CSV table of C-alpha atoms in Angstrom, one decimal:
chain,number,residue,atom,x,y,z
A,1284,MET,CA,36.4,277.1,155.6
A,1285,VAL,CA,36.9,276.7,159.4
A,1286,LYS,CA,33.7,276.8,161.5
A,1287,THR,CA,33.0,276.7,165.2
A,1288,ASN,CA,32.9,273.1,166.7
A,1289,ASP,CA,34.8,271.7,163.7
A,1290,ILE,CA,37.3,269.0,164.5
A,1291,TYR,CA,40.8,269.0,163.0
A,1292,GLU,CA,44.0,267.0,163.4
A,1293,VAL,CA,47.0,269.4,163.6
A,1294,ASN,CA,50.6,269.6,164.4
A,1295,ILE,CA,51.5,272.1,167.2
A,1296,ILE,CA,54.6,274.1,166.0
A,1297,LYS,CA,55.3,276.4,168.9
A,1298,TYR,CA,53.9,278.2,172.1
A,1299,ASP,CA,52.4,281.6,172.7
A,1300,ASN,CA,53.6,283.6,175.7
A,1301,ASP,CA,51.1,282.0,178.0
A,1302,GLY,CA,52.0,278.4,177.1
A,1303,LYS,CA,49.1,277.7,174.6
A,1304,GLY,CA,50.0,275.7,171.6
A,1305,ILE,CA,50.1,277.3,168.2
A,1306,THR,CA,49.2,276.0,164.8
A,1307,TYR,CA,47.6,277.5,161.6
A,1308,LEU,CA,44.4,276.9,159.7
A,1309,ASP,CA,43.1,278.9,156.6
A,1310,ASP,CA,46.2,281.1,157.0
A,1311,LYS,CA,45.0,282.1,160.5
A,1312,ILE,CA,46.9,281.5,163.7
A,1313,VAL,CA,45.2,279.0,166.0
A,1314,PHE,CA,45.8,279.1,169.8
A,1315,VAL,CA,45.2,275.6,171.3
A,1316,ASP,CA,44.6,275.3,175.0
A,1317,LYS,CA,46.4,272.3,176.7
A,1318,ALA,CA,48.6,271.4,173.7
A,1319,LEU,CA,52.4,271.1,173.7
A,1320,LYS,CA,54.9,272.0,171.1
A,1321,ASP,CA,55.6,269.1,168.6
A,1322,GLU,CA,52.4,267.2,169.4
A,1323,ILE,CA,49.9,265.9,166.9
A,1324,VAL,CA,46.5,266.6,168.4
A,1325,LYS,CA,42.8,266.6,167.6
A,1326,ILE,CA,41.3,270.0,168.3
A,1327,ARG,CA,37.8,271.4,168.5
A,1328,ILE,CA,37.3,275.0,167.2
A,1329,ASP,CA,35.9,277.1,170.1
A,1330,LYS,CA,36.0,280.7,168.7
A,1331,ILE,CA,36.9,282.4,165.4
A,1332,ASN,CA,38.0,286.0,165.1
A,1333,TYR,CA,39.1,288.0,162.1
A,1334,HIS,CA,42.7,287.0,162.3
A,1335,THR,CA,42.7,284.4,165.1
A,1336,ILE,CA,41.1,281.1,166.0
A,1337,PHE,CA,40.8,279.6,169.5
A,1338,ALA,CA,40.6,275.8,170.0
A,1339,THR,CA,40.9,273.1,172.7
A,1340,ALA,CA,42.9,269.9,172.4
A,1341,ILE,CA,40.4,267.0,172.7
A,1342,GLU,CA,42.7,264.1,171.9
A,1343,ILE,CA,46.5,263.7,172.0
A,1344,ILE,CA,47.4,261.6,169.0
A,1345,LYS,CA,51.2,261.9,169.3
A,1346,PRO,CA,52.2,263.3,172.7
A,1347,SER,CA,55.3,265.4,173.5
A,1348,PRO,CA,57.9,263.8,175.7
A,1349,ASN,CA,57.3,266.9,177.9
A,1350,ARG,CA,53.7,265.9,178.6
A,1351,ILE,CA,53.0,264.5,182.0
A,1352,GLU,CA,50.0,262.8,183.6
A,1353,LEU,CA,47.7,265.2,185.4
A,1354,ASP,CA,48.0,264.9,189.2
A,1355,CYS,CA,44.9,267.0,189.8
A,1356,LYS,CA,41.4,265.7,189.2
A,1357,ILE,CA,40.0,269.2,188.4
A,1358,ALA,CA,42.9,270.6,186.4
A,1359,ASN,CA,40.9,270.5,183.1
A,1360,LEU,CA,38.0,272.5,184.7
A,1361,CYS,CA,39.8,275.0,187.0
A,1362,GLY,CA,41.5,278.1,185.6
A,1363,GLY,CA,44.3,278.0,188.2
A,1364,CYS,CA,47.1,275.7,186.9
A,1365,GLN,CA,47.4,276.6,183.2
A,1366,LEU,CA,50.7,274.6,182.7
A,1367,ARG,CA,50.2,271.5,185.0
A,1368,TYR,CA,50.1,269.1,182.1
A,1369,MET,CA,53.8,269.6,181.2
A,1370,THR,CA,57.1,269.1,182.9
A,1371,TYR,CA,58.4,271.9,185.1
A,1372,ASP,CA,61.5,272.2,182.9
A,1373,GLU,CA,59.3,272.8,179.8
A,1374,GLU,CA,57.2,275.3,181.8
A,1375,ALA,CA,60.4,277.2,182.8
A,1376,LYS,CA,61.5,277.4,179.1
A,1377,ILE,CA,58.1,278.9,178.2
A,1378,LYS,CA,58.4,281.6,180.9
A,1379,GLN,CA,62.0,282.4,179.9
A,1380,ALA,CA,60.9,282.7,176.3
A,1381,LYS,CA,57.9,284.9,177.3
A,1382,VAL,CA,60.2,287.4,179.0
A,1383,GLU,CA,62.7,287.4,176.2
A,1384,ASP,CA,59.9,287.9,173.6
A,1385,VAL,CA,58.2,290.9,175.2
A,1386,ILE,CA,61.6,292.6,176.1
A,1387,ASN,CA,62.6,292.3,172.4
A,1388,LYS,CA,59.2,293.2,170.8
A,1389,ILE,CA,57.8,295.7,173.3
A,1390,ALA,CA,60.8,297.2,175.0
A,1391,LYS,CA,62.8,296.9,171.8
A,1392,LEU,CA,65.9,296.1,173.8
A,1393,ASP,CA,68.8,294.0,172.6
A,1394,ILE,CA,69.7,292.5,176.0
A,1395,LYS,CA,70.3,288.9,177.1
A,1396,VAL,CA,67.7,288.0,179.7
A,1397,SER,CA,69.3,286.0,182.5
A,1398,ASP,CA,68.2,282.4,183.1
A,1399,ILE,CA,65.0,282.0,185.1
A,1400,ILE,CA,65.4,281.2,188.8
A,1401,LYS,CA,63.2,278.1,189.1
A,1402,ALA,CA,61.3,277.2,192.3
A,1403,SER,CA,62.4,274.2,194.3
A,1404,GLN,CA,58.8,273.6,195.4
A,1405,THR,CA,56.0,273.4,192.8
A,1406,THR,CA,53.2,272.1,195.1
A,1407,HIS,CA,51.5,273.7,198.1
A,1408,TYR,CA,53.7,276.7,197.8
A,1409,ARG,CA,51.0,279.3,198.2
A,1410,ASN,CA,50.7,280.9,201.6
A,1411,LYS,CA,47.3,282.4,201.0
A,1412,ALA,CA,44.0,281.1,199.7
A,1413,ILE,CA,40.5,282.8,199.3
A,1414,ILE,CA,37.8,280.2,198.9
A,1415,PRO,CA,34.2,281.1,198.0
A,1416,PHE,CA,31.3,279.0,199.1
A,1417,GLN,CA,28.0,278.3,197.2
A,1418,LYS,CA,24.9,276.2,197.9
A,1419,GLU,CA,23.4,274.1,195.1
A,1420,ASN,CA,20.5,271.7,195.4
A,1421,GLY,CA,21.0,271.6,199.2
A,1422,ILE,CA,24.7,270.8,198.9
A,1423,ILE,CA,27.4,273.3,200.3
A,1424,LYS,CA,30.1,273.7,197.7
A,1425,ALA,CA,33.6,275.3,198.3
A,1426,GLY,CA,36.6,275.5,196.0
A,1427,MET,CA,38.0,277.3,193.0
A,1428,TYR,CA,35.9,278.9,190.2
A,1429,LYS,CA,35.6,277.0,187.0
A,1430,ALA,CA,37.6,278.8,184.3
A,1431,LYS,CA,36.0,282.0,183.0
A,1432,SER,CA,32.9,281.6,185.2
A,1433,HIS,CA,31.5,282.1,188.7
A,1434,GLU,CA,30.6,278.5,189.1
A,1435,ILE,CA,32.4,276.8,191.9
A,1436,ILE,CA,34.1,273.4,191.4
A,1437,ASN,CA,33.3,271.6,194.6
A,1438,ASN,CA,36.8,270.4,195.6
A,1439,ASN,CA,38.6,270.5,198.9
A,1440,GLU,CA,42.1,269.8,197.7
A,1441,CYS,CA,44.3,272.1,195.7
A,1442,LEU,CA,47.9,271.3,194.9
A,1443,LEU,CA,48.9,274.9,195.1
A,1444,GLU,CA,47.3,275.9,198.3
A,1445,PRO,CA,48.3,275.0,201.9
A,1446,GLU,CA,47.8,271.3,202.6
A,1447,GLU,CA,45.6,272.1,205.7
A,1448,LEU,CA,42.9,273.5,203.4
A,1449,LYS,CA,41.2,270.1,202.9
A,1450,ILE,CA,40.7,269.6,206.6
A,1451,ILE,CA,39.5,273.2,207.1
A,1452,LEU,CA,37.0,273.0,204.3
A,1453,ASP,CA,35.7,269.6,205.4
A,1454,ILE,CA,35.0,270.8,208.9
A,1455,THR,CA,33.6,274.2,207.9
A,1456,LYS,CA,31.1,272.8,205.4
A,1457,GLU,CA,29.9,270.2,207.9
A,1458,TYR,CA,29.6,272.9,210.6
A,1459,LEU,CA,27.6,275.2,208.4
A,1460,GLY,CA,25.3,272.4,207.4
A,1461,ILE,CA,24.6,271.2,210.9
A,1462,ASN,CA,24.0,274.7,212.2
A,1463,ASN,CA,21.8,275.8,209.3
A,1464,ILE,CA,24.0,278.8,208.5
A,1465,SER,CA,22.8,280.2,205.2
A,1466,ILE,CA,25.3,280.5,202.3
A,1467,TYR,CA,25.5,283.7,200.3
A,1468,ASP,CA,23.8,283.6,196.9
A,1469,GLU,CA,25.3,286.0,194.3
A,1470,ASN,CA,22.0,286.1,192.3
A,1471,THR,CA,19.5,286.7,195.1
A,1472,LYS,CA,22.0,288.7,197.3
A,1473,THR,CA,20.8,286.7,200.3
A,1474,GLY,CA,22.6,284.4,202.8
A,1475,ILE,CA,25.3,285.0,205.4
A,1476,PHE,CA,28.4,282.9,204.8
A,1477,ARG,CA,30.5,283.9,201.7
A,1478,GLY,CA,33.7,282.0,202.1
A,1479,LEU,CA,37.0,282.1,204.0
A,1480,MET,CA,40.6,283.3,203.6
A,1481,LEU,CA,43.5,281.2,204.8
A,1482,ARG,CA,47.1,282.3,205.5
A,1483,LYS,CA,50.0,280.1,206.4
A,1484,ASN,CA,53.3,281.5,207.7
A,1485,THR,CA,56.9,280.0,207.7
A,1486,ASN,CA,56.3,278.7,211.2
A,1487,LYS,CA,53.4,276.6,209.8
A,1488,GLU,CA,50.9,278.6,211.8
A,1489,LEU,CA,47.5,279.4,210.2
A,1490,MET,CA,45.2,282.5,210.1
A,1491,ILE,CA,41.6,282.2,209.0
A,1492,ALA,CA,39.2,285.0,208.2
A,1493,PHE,CA,35.6,283.9,207.8
A,1494,ILE,CA,33.9,286.1,205.2
A,1495,VAL,CA,30.3,286.8,206.3
A,1496,ARG,CA,27.5,289.3,205.5
A,1497,GLU,CA,26.9,290.0,209.2
A,1498,GLU,CA,28.5,289.2,212.6
A,1499,ILE,CA,27.8,285.7,213.7
A,1500,ASN,CA,29.2,283.4,216.4
A,1501,LEU,CA,31.6,280.9,215.0
A,1502,ASN,CA,33.5,280.2,218.2
A,1503,GLU,CA,32.6,276.6,218.2
A,1504,LEU,CA,33.8,276.2,214.6
A,1505,VAL,CA,37.1,277.8,215.6
A,1506,LEU,CA,37.5,275.3,218.5
A,1507,GLN,CA,36.8,272.4,216.2
A,1508,LEU,CA,39.4,273.6,213.7
A,1509,LYS,CA,42.0,274.1,216.5
A,1510,THR,CA,41.9,270.5,217.4
A,1511,LYS,CA,42.9,269.5,213.9
A,1512,VAL,CA,45.2,272.2,212.5
A,1513,ASN,CA,47.6,274.8,213.9
A,1514,LEU,CA,45.2,277.7,213.9
A,1515,LYS,CA,46.6,280.7,215.7
A,1516,THR,CA,44.5,283.6,214.6
A,1517,SER,CA,40.8,283.9,213.6
A,1518,TYR,CA,38.8,286.8,212.2
A,1519,LEU,CA,35.3,287.6,211.0
A,1520,ASN,CA,35.6,289.6,207.8
A,1521,VAL,CA,32.3,291.4,207.5
A,1522,ASN,CA,31.4,292.0,203.8
A,1523,LYS,CA,28.0,293.5,203.1
A,1524,LEU,CA,28.8,294.4,199.5
A,1525,ASP,CA,26.6,293.1,196.7
A,1526,ASN,CA,29.4,292.4,194.3
A,1527,ASN,CA,32.2,289.9,193.6
A,1528,VAL,CA,34.7,291.4,196.0
A,1529,MET,CA,35.4,288.8,198.7
A,1530,LEU,CA,37.6,290.5,201.3
A,1531,THR,CA,36.9,293.9,202.9
A,1532,ASN,CA,38.8,296.0,205.5
A,1533,ASN,CA,36.2,295.2,208.2
A,1534,ASN,CA,38.0,292.6,210.3
A,1535,ILE,CA,36.9,291.5,213.7
A,1536,LEU,CA,39.4,289.4,215.7
A,1537,ILE,CA,37.5,286.5,217.3
A,1538,ASP,CA,40.4,284.3,218.5
A,1539,GLY,CA,44.1,284.4,219.0
A,1540,LYS,CA,46.7,287.1,218.6
A,1541,THR,CA,48.6,289.1,216.0
A,1542,PHE,CA,49.7,286.9,213.2
A,1543,LYS,CA,53.4,287.3,212.2
A,1544,GLU,CA,55.6,286.4,209.3
A,1545,THR,CA,59.4,286.4,208.9
A,1546,ILE,CA,61.0,287.3,205.6
A,1547,LEU,CA,64.8,287.1,205.6
A,1548,ASN,CA,65.8,288.7,208.9
A,1549,LYS,CA,62.7,290.8,209.5
A,1550,THR,CA,59.3,290.1,211.3
A,1551,TYR,CA,56.0,291.5,210.1
A,1552,ASN,CA,52.6,291.8,211.6
A,1553,VAL,CA,50.1,290.4,209.1
A,1554,SER,CA,46.3,291.1,208.9
A,1555,PRO,CA,43.8,289.5,206.5
A,1556,ASN,CA,44.3,292.3,204.1
A,1557,THR,CA,48.1,292.6,204.1
A,1558,PHE,CA,49.7,292.2,200.7
A,1559,LEU,CA,52.5,289.6,200.7
A,1560,GLN,CA,54.0,287.6,197.8
A,1561,VAL,CA,52.3,284.2,197.8
A,1562,ASN,CA,55.5,282.2,197.7
A,1563,TYR,CA,57.7,282.8,200.7
A,1564,GLU,CA,60.8,280.8,199.5
A,1565,GLN,CA,60.9,282.5,196.1
A,1566,THR,CA,60.2,285.9,197.7
A,1567,GLU,CA,63.3,285.7,199.8
A,1568,ILE,CA,65.3,284.8,196.7
A,1569,LEU,CA,63.6,287.6,194.8
A,1570,TYR,CA,64.4,290.2,197.4
A,1571,LYS,CA,68.0,289.0,198.1
A,1572,THR,CA,68.8,288.9,194.4
A,1573,GLY,CA,67.3,292.4,193.8
A,1574,LEU,CA,69.2,294.0,196.7
A,1575,GLU,CA,72.4,292.4,195.5
A,1576,LEU,CA,71.9,293.9,192.1
A,1577,LEU,CA,71.3,297.4,193.5
A,1578,ASN,CA,74.7,297.0,195.4
A,1579,LEU,CA,73.5,299.4,198.1
A,1580,THR,CA,75.9,301.1,200.6
A,1581,LYS,CA,75.5,303.1,203.8
A,1582,GLU,CA,75.8,306.2,201.7
A,1583,ASP,CA,72.6,305.4,199.8
A,1584,ILE,CA,69.2,307.1,200.3
A,1585,LEU,CA,66.6,304.7,198.9
A,1586,ILE,CA,63.0,305.2,197.9
A,1587,ASP,CA,60.7,302.1,198.0
A,1588,ALA,CA,57.7,303.0,195.7
A,1589,TYR,CA,54.5,301.0,196.2
A,1590,CYS,CA,56.1,299.8,199.5
A,1591,GLY,CA,53.0,298.1,200.9
A,1592,MET,CA,53.5,297.2,204.6
A,1593,GLY,CA,57.3,297.7,204.2
A,1594,SER,CA,58.4,294.2,203.4
A,1595,ILE,CA,61.4,295.1,201.3
A,1596,SER,CA,61.9,298.5,202.8
A,1597,LEU,CA,62.8,297.1,206.2
A,1598,ILE,CA,65.1,294.5,204.7
A,1599,ALA,CA,66.9,297.2,202.7
A,1600,SER,CA,67.3,299.4,205.8
A,1601,ASP,CA,70.2,297.2,206.9
A,1602,TYR,CA,72.2,298.3,203.8
A,1603,VAL,CA,71.4,302.0,203.4
A,1604,LYS,CA,71.6,305.3,205.2
A,1605,GLU,CA,67.9,305.9,204.9
A,1606,VAL,CA,64.9,304.2,203.2
A,1607,HIS,CA,61.7,306.1,202.4
A,1608,GLY,CA,58.6,304.0,201.7
A,1609,ILE,CA,55.6,305.4,199.7
A,1610,GLU,CA,52.2,303.7,199.5
A,1611,ILE,CA,48.8,305.1,198.6
A,1612,VAL,CA,46.9,302.7,201.0
A,1613,GLU,CA,47.0,304.4,204.4
A,1614,GLN,CA,46.5,301.2,206.4
A,1615,ALA,CA,49.6,299.7,204.8
A,1616,ILE,CA,51.6,302.7,206.0
A,1617,VAL,CA,50.2,302.3,209.5
A,1618,ASP,CA,51.4,298.6,209.3
A,1619,ALA,CA,54.8,299.6,207.9
A,1620,LEU,CA,55.4,302.1,210.8
A,1621,GLU,CA,54.4,299.4,213.3
A,1622,ASN,CA,56.7,296.8,211.6
A,1623,ALA,CA,59.6,299.2,211.6
A,1624,LYS,CA,59.1,299.8,215.4
A,1625,GLU,CA,58.8,296.1,216.1
A,1626,ASN,CA,62.1,295.4,214.2
A,1627,GLY,CA,63.9,298.3,215.9
A,1628,VAL,CA,64.5,300.0,212.5
A,1629,THR,CA,65.1,303.7,212.9
A,1630,ASN,CA,66.3,304.7,209.4
A,1631,ALA,CA,63.0,303.8,207.6
A,1632,PHE,CA,60.4,306.4,207.0
A,1633,PHE,CA,56.9,305.8,205.5
A,1634,TYR,CA,54.4,308.1,203.8
A,1635,ALA,CA,50.9,307.7,202.5
A,1636,GLY,CA,50.2,309.2,199.1
A,1637,LYS,CA,50.8,309.0,195.4
A,1638,CYS,CA,54.4,307.9,194.5
A,1639,GLU,CA,54.8,310.5,191.8
A,1640,ASP,CA,53.8,313.4,194.1
A,1641,LEU,CA,55.9,312.3,197.1
A,1642,ILE,CA,59.0,311.4,195.1
A,1643,ASP,CA,59.1,315.1,193.9
A,1644,ASN,CA,59.0,316.2,197.6
A,1645,LEU,CA,61.7,313.8,198.6
A,1646,ILE,CA,64.3,314.6,195.9
A,1647,ASN,CA,63.9,318.3,196.7
A,1648,LYS,CA,64.7,317.6,200.4
A,1649,THR,CA,67.4,315.0,200.2
A,1650,LYS,CA,69.8,313.4,197.7
A,1651,VAL,CA,68.0,310.2,196.7
A,1652,THR,CA,70.4,307.7,195.1
A,1653,ALA,CA,68.4,304.6,194.5
A,1654,LEU,CA,64.8,303.5,194.0
A,1655,ILE,CA,62.8,300.2,194.2
A,1656,VAL,CA,59.5,300.1,192.4
A,1657,ASP,CA,57.1,297.1,192.6
A,1658,PRO,CA,53.9,298.2,190.9
A,1659,PRO,CA,50.7,296.2,190.4
A,1660,ARG,CA,50.1,294.2,187.2
A,1661,LYS,CA,49.1,297.3,185.2
A,1662,GLY,CA,52.7,298.6,185.7
A,1663,CYS,CA,53.6,302.2,186.4
A,1664,ASP,CA,51.4,305.2,185.7
A,1665,GLN,CA,52.7,307.6,183.0
A,1666,LYS,CA,52.9,310.3,185.6
A,1667,PHE,CA,55.2,308.1,187.7
A,1668,ILE,CA,57.4,307.3,184.7
A,1669,ASP,CA,57.6,311.1,183.9
A,1670,THR,CA,58.6,311.8,187.5
A,1671,LEU,CA,61.2,309.1,187.5
A,1672,ILE,CA,62.7,310.4,184.3
A,1673,LYS,CA,62.8,314.0,185.7
A,1674,SER,CA,64.3,312.9,189.0
A,1675,LYS,CA,67.3,311.2,187.5
A,1676,ILE,CA,67.8,308.9,190.4
A,1677,LYS,CA,71.0,307.0,189.8
A,1678,LYS,CA,69.9,303.3,190.1
A,1679,VAL,CA,66.5,301.7,190.0
A,1680,LEU,CA,65.3,298.2,190.7
A,1681,TYR,CA,62.0,297.4,189.0
A,1682,ILE,CA,60.2,294.4,190.3
A,1683,SER,CA,57.3,293.2,188.1
A,1684,CYS,CA,54.6,290.5,188.1
A,1685,ASN,CA,53.7,291.3,184.5
A,1686,ALA,CA,56.4,291.0,181.8
A,1687,SER,CA,54.4,292.9,179.2
A,1688,THR,CA,53.8,296.1,181.3
A,1689,LEU,CA,57.5,295.8,182.5
A,1690,ALA,CA,58.6,295.9,178.8
A,1691,ARG,CA,56.3,298.8,178.0
A,1692,ASP,CA,57.7,300.8,180.9
A,1693,LEU,CA,61.3,299.9,180.0
A,1694,ASN,CA,60.6,301.2,176.5
A,1695,LEU,CA,59.7,304.6,178.0
A,1696,LEU,CA,62.7,304.6,180.4
A,1697,LYS,CA,65.5,303.4,178.1
A,1698,GLY,CA,66.3,306.9,176.8
A,1699,ILE,CA,67.6,307.9,180.2
A,1700,TYR,CA,68.4,304.6,181.8
A,1701,ASP,CA,70.6,301.7,180.7
A,1702,VAL,CA,68.9,298.3,181.3
A,1703,GLU,CA,71.7,296.4,182.9
A,1704,LYS,CA,70.1,293.1,184.0
A,1705,ILE,CA,66.7,291.3,183.7
A,1706,ILE,CA,66.2,288.2,185.8
A,1707,PRO,CA,62.9,286.1,185.7
A,1708,VAL,CA,62.0,284.5,189.0
A,1709,ASP,CA,59.3,281.9,189.1
A,1710,LEU,CA,57.1,282.7,192.0
A,1711,PHE,CA,54.0,281.0,190.5
A,1712,PRO,CA,54.9,277.4,189.4
A,1713,ARG,CA,52.3,275.5,187.3
A,1714,THR,CA,50.7,278.8,186.2
A,1715,ASN,CA,51.6,281.0,183.2
A,1716,HIS,CA,52.7,283.9,185.5
A,1717,VAL,CA,56.3,284.9,186.1
A,1718,GLU,CA,58.0,287.7,188.2
A,1719,CYS,CA,61.0,289.7,186.9
A,1720,ILE,CA,63.6,291.9,188.5
A,1721,THR,CA,65.3,294.5,186.4
A,1722,LEU,CA,68.3,296.7,187.2
A,1723,LEU,CA,68.5,300.2,185.5
A,1724,ASP,CA,71.4,302.6,185.7
A,1725,LEU,CA,71.2,306.3,184.8
A,1726,LYS,CA,73.0,306.9,181.6
A,1727,LYS,CA,76.4,308.6,182.0
C-alpha cells in the first residue's frame, strides 16, 4: 500500500495538462512534478487522495532526450517556471495538447486546433515584475516567493523578468540597509517598505513604483538608480492594507513624466496599475492574428468587452466604422479616453460599467456586427454569456488566458455560434500557461 514519503522507481507514461508527469500506483493516477514523458525516475510520495497521488521526482534514472540542464539556480524552489527543465519544443507540444484536450473534453467540439504560435524569445520577455521584500535575521531579502508559500527566495536574478532587475534590487537593498528603512513584516504588520514594481517598455525605458506603507523620501535612491539604468518614471505606491495585496491605486509621482508604450501603431499612457499583457512581442502577434481572423471592414461596428485601457480597441479602430469599449474599472476608461485622444482616434467610444448591461444598451442603439471579449482567468460570467447569445452579434473573437474556462464558455455558446478557429499563442514561455484566440461565427 502506498504511503506518504515512500520512494518508488516508476516509468512516466504521459503528461497532464500542466506538464506534470503521470504514472500509476495501486491503480491510482500519480502526478509527478518535474518528470518528463518516457523517463524512468525515482519519486517521493508527497500527498495521497482518494483517487490521486502527488509525488516529486527526486532522481532521474533514465532521462528523456527532451530534458535540459537547469539554467536557473532557484528553479527547483520557485513556483514561476514550471517547465524550465524541458526543451521549448517539448513545452510547446504540452501546451498544444492541453488546448486540444480541454476543447475536446469540456467544450465537446470536434475541431482541429491550429498549431501553437511559439515565442521567439523565452528569456527576459516579461515587461512587468512585482518584487516583495522581507527582512530575516537582519538581512534584507527580495525575490520570488517559494512555491505555495509566502517565504521569499532571496534572489536578484530572474530569467523571465527584465535584465535590469538585478541592478535595481542590489542598489535598493543596499540603500534601505544604509538608511535604516524598515521592511514590512506580514506577521506583525509593521515596517514601511513592502517591495517594488518594475515596468519596461519597447524603448527599453523603465518605470519603478516603490510600494510603501507611508510616504517617505526616496529621491536619493532614484538618483542612484538613474546612474545605472534607464529609469524614466518613478512613483511611490502607498499601501496601508494589512493583507497580501501589493499594489494599490494610490500612486504619487516622485520623478519623471508619463510612461508610454507602443503596441503595433498606437501609443499608450501607462501607470503602475495599467493592465498590459506581459509579453509585448507575442501580444502584437496575438492582436494582429485576432484582428485578421475577424476580417473587419469599415462597415463594422465593434464592441470590445473587458477593454481595459483600450489597447486592442484603438488598434481595431483603424479597421472599423466604430469601436465601443466596455470596462468595469473606471480608471481604465479614463485612461482609454486619454489614449484615444493622444492617438487622434475619433471613432472609439468608451463606457464604464458591466459588459452585459452595456451591450444590451448598445445593440438597441446601433447595429453591432462584431465583438472582442478578453475576460479574466475565470472566463465570462453566465449573465454575459446569456447576453451574447441573445444579442446574436455576427462574429466574435474570444481571447483567453485560461483554456479550461474558454472551453467551458465555448460549450455554452456552440448552440448559436460555429467555432471556426482556435489558435494557441504562447505568451508565457517556460510556464504552463498559454493564451488562445478563438473565432466564432453566428450560425446561419
